[in-house]
mmCIF file of C-alpha atoms and ligand atoms in Angstrom:
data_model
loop_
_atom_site.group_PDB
_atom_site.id
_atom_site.type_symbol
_atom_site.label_atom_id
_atom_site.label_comp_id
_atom_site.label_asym_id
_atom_site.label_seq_id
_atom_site.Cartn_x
_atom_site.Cartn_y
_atom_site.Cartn_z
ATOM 1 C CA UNK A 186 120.884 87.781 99.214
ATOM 2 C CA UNK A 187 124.254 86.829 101.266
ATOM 3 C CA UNK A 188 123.869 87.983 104.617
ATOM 4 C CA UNK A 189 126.713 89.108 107.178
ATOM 5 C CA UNK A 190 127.244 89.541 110.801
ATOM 6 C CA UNK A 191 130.527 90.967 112.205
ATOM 7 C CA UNK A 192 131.407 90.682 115.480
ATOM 8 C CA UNK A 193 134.217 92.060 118.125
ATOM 9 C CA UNK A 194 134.194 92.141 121.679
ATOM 10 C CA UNK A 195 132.273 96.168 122.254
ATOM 11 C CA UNK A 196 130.190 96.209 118.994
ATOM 12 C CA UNK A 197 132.199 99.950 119.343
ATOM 13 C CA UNK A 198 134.761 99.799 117.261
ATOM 14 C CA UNK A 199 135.833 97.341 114.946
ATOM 15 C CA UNK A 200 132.746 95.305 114.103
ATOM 16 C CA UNK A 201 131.265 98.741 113.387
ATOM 17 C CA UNK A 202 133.796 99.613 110.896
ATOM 18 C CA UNK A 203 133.485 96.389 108.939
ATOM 19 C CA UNK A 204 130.278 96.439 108.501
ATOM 20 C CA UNK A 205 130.588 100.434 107.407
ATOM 21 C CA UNK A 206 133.482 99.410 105.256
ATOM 22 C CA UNK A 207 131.507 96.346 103.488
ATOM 23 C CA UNK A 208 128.437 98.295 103.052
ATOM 24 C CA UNK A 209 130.035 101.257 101.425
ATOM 25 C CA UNK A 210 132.044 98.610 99.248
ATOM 26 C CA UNK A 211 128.935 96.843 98.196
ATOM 27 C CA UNK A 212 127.001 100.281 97.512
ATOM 28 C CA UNK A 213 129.969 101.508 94.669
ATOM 29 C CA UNK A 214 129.723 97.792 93.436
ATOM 30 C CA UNK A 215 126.265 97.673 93.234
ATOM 31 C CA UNK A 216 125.887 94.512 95.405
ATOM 32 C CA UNK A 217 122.773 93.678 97.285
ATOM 33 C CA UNK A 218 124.048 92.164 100.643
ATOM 34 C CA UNK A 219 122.745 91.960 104.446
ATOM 35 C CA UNK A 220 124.948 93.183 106.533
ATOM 36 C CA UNK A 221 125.340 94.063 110.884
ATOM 37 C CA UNK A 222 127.365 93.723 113.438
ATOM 38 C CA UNK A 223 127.665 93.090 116.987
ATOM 39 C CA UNK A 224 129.461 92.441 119.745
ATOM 40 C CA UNK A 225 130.306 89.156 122.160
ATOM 41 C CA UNK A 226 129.898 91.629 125.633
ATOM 42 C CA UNK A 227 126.994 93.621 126.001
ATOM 43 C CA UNK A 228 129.084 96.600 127.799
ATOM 44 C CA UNK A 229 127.857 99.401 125.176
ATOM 45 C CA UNK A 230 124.437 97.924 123.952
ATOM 46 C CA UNK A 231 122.418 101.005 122.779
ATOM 47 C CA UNK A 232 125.883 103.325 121.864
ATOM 48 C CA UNK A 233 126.954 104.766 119.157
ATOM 49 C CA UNK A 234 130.150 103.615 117.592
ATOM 50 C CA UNK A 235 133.196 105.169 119.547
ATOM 51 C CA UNK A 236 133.904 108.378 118.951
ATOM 52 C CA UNK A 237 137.724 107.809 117.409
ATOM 53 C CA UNK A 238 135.911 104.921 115.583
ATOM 54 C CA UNK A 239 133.311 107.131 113.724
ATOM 55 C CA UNK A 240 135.941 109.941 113.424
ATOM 56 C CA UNK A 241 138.275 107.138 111.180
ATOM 57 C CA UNK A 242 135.116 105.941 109.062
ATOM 58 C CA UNK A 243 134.350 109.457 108.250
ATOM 59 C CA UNK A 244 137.951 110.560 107.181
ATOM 60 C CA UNK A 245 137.639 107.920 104.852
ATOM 61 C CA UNK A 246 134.062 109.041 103.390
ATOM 62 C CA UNK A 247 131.625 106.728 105.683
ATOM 63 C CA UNK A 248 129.441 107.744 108.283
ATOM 64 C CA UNK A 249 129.027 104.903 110.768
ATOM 65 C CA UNK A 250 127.499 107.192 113.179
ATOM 66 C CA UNK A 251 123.814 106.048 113.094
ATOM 67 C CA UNK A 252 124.798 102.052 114.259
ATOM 68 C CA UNK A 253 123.820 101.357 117.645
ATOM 69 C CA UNK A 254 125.892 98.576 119.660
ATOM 70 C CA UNK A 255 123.827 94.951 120.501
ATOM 71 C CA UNK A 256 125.159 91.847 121.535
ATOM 72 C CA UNK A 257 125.275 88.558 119.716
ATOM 73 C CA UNK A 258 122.213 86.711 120.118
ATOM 74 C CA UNK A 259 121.643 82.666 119.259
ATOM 75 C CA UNK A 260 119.156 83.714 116.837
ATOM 76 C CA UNK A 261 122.161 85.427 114.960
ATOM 77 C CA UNK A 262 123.787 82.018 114.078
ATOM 78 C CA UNK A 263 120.337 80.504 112.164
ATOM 79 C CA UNK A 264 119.498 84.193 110.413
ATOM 80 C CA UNK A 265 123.224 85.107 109.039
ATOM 81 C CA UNK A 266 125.032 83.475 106.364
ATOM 82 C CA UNK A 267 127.975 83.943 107.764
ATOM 83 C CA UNK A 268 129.291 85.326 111.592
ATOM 84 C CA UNK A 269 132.698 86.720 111.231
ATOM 85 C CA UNK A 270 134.776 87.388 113.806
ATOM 86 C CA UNK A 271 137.310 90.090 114.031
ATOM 87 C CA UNK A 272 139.894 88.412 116.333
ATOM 88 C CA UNK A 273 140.823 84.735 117.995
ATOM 89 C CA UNK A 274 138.889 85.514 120.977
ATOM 90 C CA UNK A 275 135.868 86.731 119.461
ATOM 91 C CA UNK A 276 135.564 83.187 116.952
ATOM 92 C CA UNK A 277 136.669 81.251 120.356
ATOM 93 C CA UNK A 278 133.278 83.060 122.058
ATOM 94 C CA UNK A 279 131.220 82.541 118.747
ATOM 95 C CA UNK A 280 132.140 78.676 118.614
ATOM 96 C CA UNK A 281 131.142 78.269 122.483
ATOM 97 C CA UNK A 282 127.716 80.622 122.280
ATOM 98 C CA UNK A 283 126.475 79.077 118.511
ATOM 99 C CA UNK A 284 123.309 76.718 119.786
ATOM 100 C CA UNK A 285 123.361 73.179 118.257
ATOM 101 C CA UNK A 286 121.599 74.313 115.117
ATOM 102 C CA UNK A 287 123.453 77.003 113.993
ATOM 103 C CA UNK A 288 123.505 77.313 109.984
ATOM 104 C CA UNK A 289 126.033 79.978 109.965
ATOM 105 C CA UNK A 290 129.489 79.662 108.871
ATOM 106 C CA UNK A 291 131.964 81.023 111.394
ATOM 107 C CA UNK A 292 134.954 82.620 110.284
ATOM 108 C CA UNK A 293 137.990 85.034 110.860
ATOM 109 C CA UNK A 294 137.408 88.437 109.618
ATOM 110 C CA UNK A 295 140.745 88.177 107.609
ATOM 111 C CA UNK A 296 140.593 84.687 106.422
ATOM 112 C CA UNK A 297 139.180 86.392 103.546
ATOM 113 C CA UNK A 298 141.989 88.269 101.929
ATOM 114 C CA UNK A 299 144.536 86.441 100.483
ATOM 115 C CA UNK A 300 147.627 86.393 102.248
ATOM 116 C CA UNK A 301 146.252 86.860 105.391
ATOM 117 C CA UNK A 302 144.723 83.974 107.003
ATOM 118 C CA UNK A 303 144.737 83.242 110.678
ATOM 119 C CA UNK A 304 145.514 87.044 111.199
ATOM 120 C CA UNK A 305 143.525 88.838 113.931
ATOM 121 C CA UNK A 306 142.560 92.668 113.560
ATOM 122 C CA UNK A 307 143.962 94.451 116.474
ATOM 123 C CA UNK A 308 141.812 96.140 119.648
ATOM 124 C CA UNK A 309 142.571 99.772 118.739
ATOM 125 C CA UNK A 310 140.142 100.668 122.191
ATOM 126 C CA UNK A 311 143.321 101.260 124.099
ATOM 127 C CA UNK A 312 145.483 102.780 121.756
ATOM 128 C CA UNK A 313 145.803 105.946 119.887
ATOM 129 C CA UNK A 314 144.500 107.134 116.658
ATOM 130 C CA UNK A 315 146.878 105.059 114.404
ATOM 131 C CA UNK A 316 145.430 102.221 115.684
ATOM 132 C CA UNK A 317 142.121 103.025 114.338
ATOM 133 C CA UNK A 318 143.699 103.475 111.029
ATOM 134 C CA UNK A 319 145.472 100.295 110.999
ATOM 135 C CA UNK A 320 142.005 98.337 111.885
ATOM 136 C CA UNK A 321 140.053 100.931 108.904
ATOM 137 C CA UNK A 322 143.172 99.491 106.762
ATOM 138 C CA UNK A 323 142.176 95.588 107.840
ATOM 139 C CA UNK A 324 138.662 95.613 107.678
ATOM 140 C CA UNK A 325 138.645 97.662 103.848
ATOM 141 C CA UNK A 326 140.974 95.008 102.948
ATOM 142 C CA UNK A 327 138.507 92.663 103.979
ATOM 143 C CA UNK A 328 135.522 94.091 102.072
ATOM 144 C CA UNK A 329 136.946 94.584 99.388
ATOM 145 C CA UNK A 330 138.242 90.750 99.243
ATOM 146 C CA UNK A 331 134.504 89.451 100.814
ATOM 147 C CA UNK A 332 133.009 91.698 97.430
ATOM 148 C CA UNK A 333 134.989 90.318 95.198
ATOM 149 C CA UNK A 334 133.953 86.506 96.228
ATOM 150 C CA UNK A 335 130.037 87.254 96.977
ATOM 151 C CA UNK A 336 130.386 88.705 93.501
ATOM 152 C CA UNK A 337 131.607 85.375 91.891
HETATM 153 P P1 LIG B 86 135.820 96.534 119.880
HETATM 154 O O1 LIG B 86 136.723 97.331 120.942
HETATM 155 O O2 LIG B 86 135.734 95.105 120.384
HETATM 156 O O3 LIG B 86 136.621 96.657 118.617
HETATM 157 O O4 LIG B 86 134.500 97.243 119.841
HETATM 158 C C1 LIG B 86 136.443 97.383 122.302
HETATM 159 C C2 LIG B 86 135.394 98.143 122.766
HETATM 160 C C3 LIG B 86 135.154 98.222 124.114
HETATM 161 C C4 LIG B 86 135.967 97.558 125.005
HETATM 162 C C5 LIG B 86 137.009 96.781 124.532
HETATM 163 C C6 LIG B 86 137.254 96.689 123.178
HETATM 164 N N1 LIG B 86 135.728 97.667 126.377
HETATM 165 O O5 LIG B 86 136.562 97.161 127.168
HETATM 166 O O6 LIG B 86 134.704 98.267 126.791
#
């Protein structure tokens, strides 16, 4: 079974919507995949998604209240498939934290959808409720497009 970690800086808002995004994806497919996220800082380990995050998910028919924030841990990069980062940053942290024997393929979140490689999903933490939409937008693109190649 493929196996998926997302991760963004909080583990609050973004990562937290891919992963709702993929698993609700995979679930109308029918696809049996592993799939959490988490976040390069530790700043909300234990917390629910944001607020404006799980408010977005469910608007869109997911509840993505019942994750709970962790940070990425070395073991991460031997036990997922593939560790996907949301933005620049985040794959720039990944590539200095993975440990020597890390099995895990590192990627860009939207390196997966055609089109739209090398493009970063944006930090909607400091914006307004658009922003949210735009990143529900970026990472159901994304599902969608990681379904359709796990499927193959
Ligand atoms: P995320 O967003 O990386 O998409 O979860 C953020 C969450 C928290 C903070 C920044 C970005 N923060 O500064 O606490």
């Amino acid at each position: 079974m493929p196996s998926l970690l997302f991760v963004c800086l909080g583990n609050t808002c973004r990562s937290p919507l891919a992963e709702g995004a993929l698993c609700a994806e995979a679930a109308r497919r029918g696809l049996d995949l592993t799939v959490d996220s988490a976040g390069t800082g530790d700043w909300h380990a234990g917390e629910a998604p944001d607020r404006r995050a799980q408010a977005t998910a469910r608007r869109h028919g997911v509840d993505v209240s019942g994750l709970r924030a962790r940070q990425v841990s070395p073991d991460d990069f031997r036990r997922f498939d593939h560790v996907i980062a949301l933005d620049h940053e985040n794959l720039a942290n990944l590539r200095a934290l993975a440990p020597a024997d890390a099995t895990a393929q590192l990627s860009l979140l939207l390196d997966w959808v055609p089109g739209r490689a090398g493009q970063a999903v944006a930090d909607p933490w400091f914006g307004d409720e658009a922003g949210f939409e735009t990143a529900w937008a970026d990472v159901s693109a994304a599902a969608r497009a990681i379904a359709d190649r796990l499927a193959d």
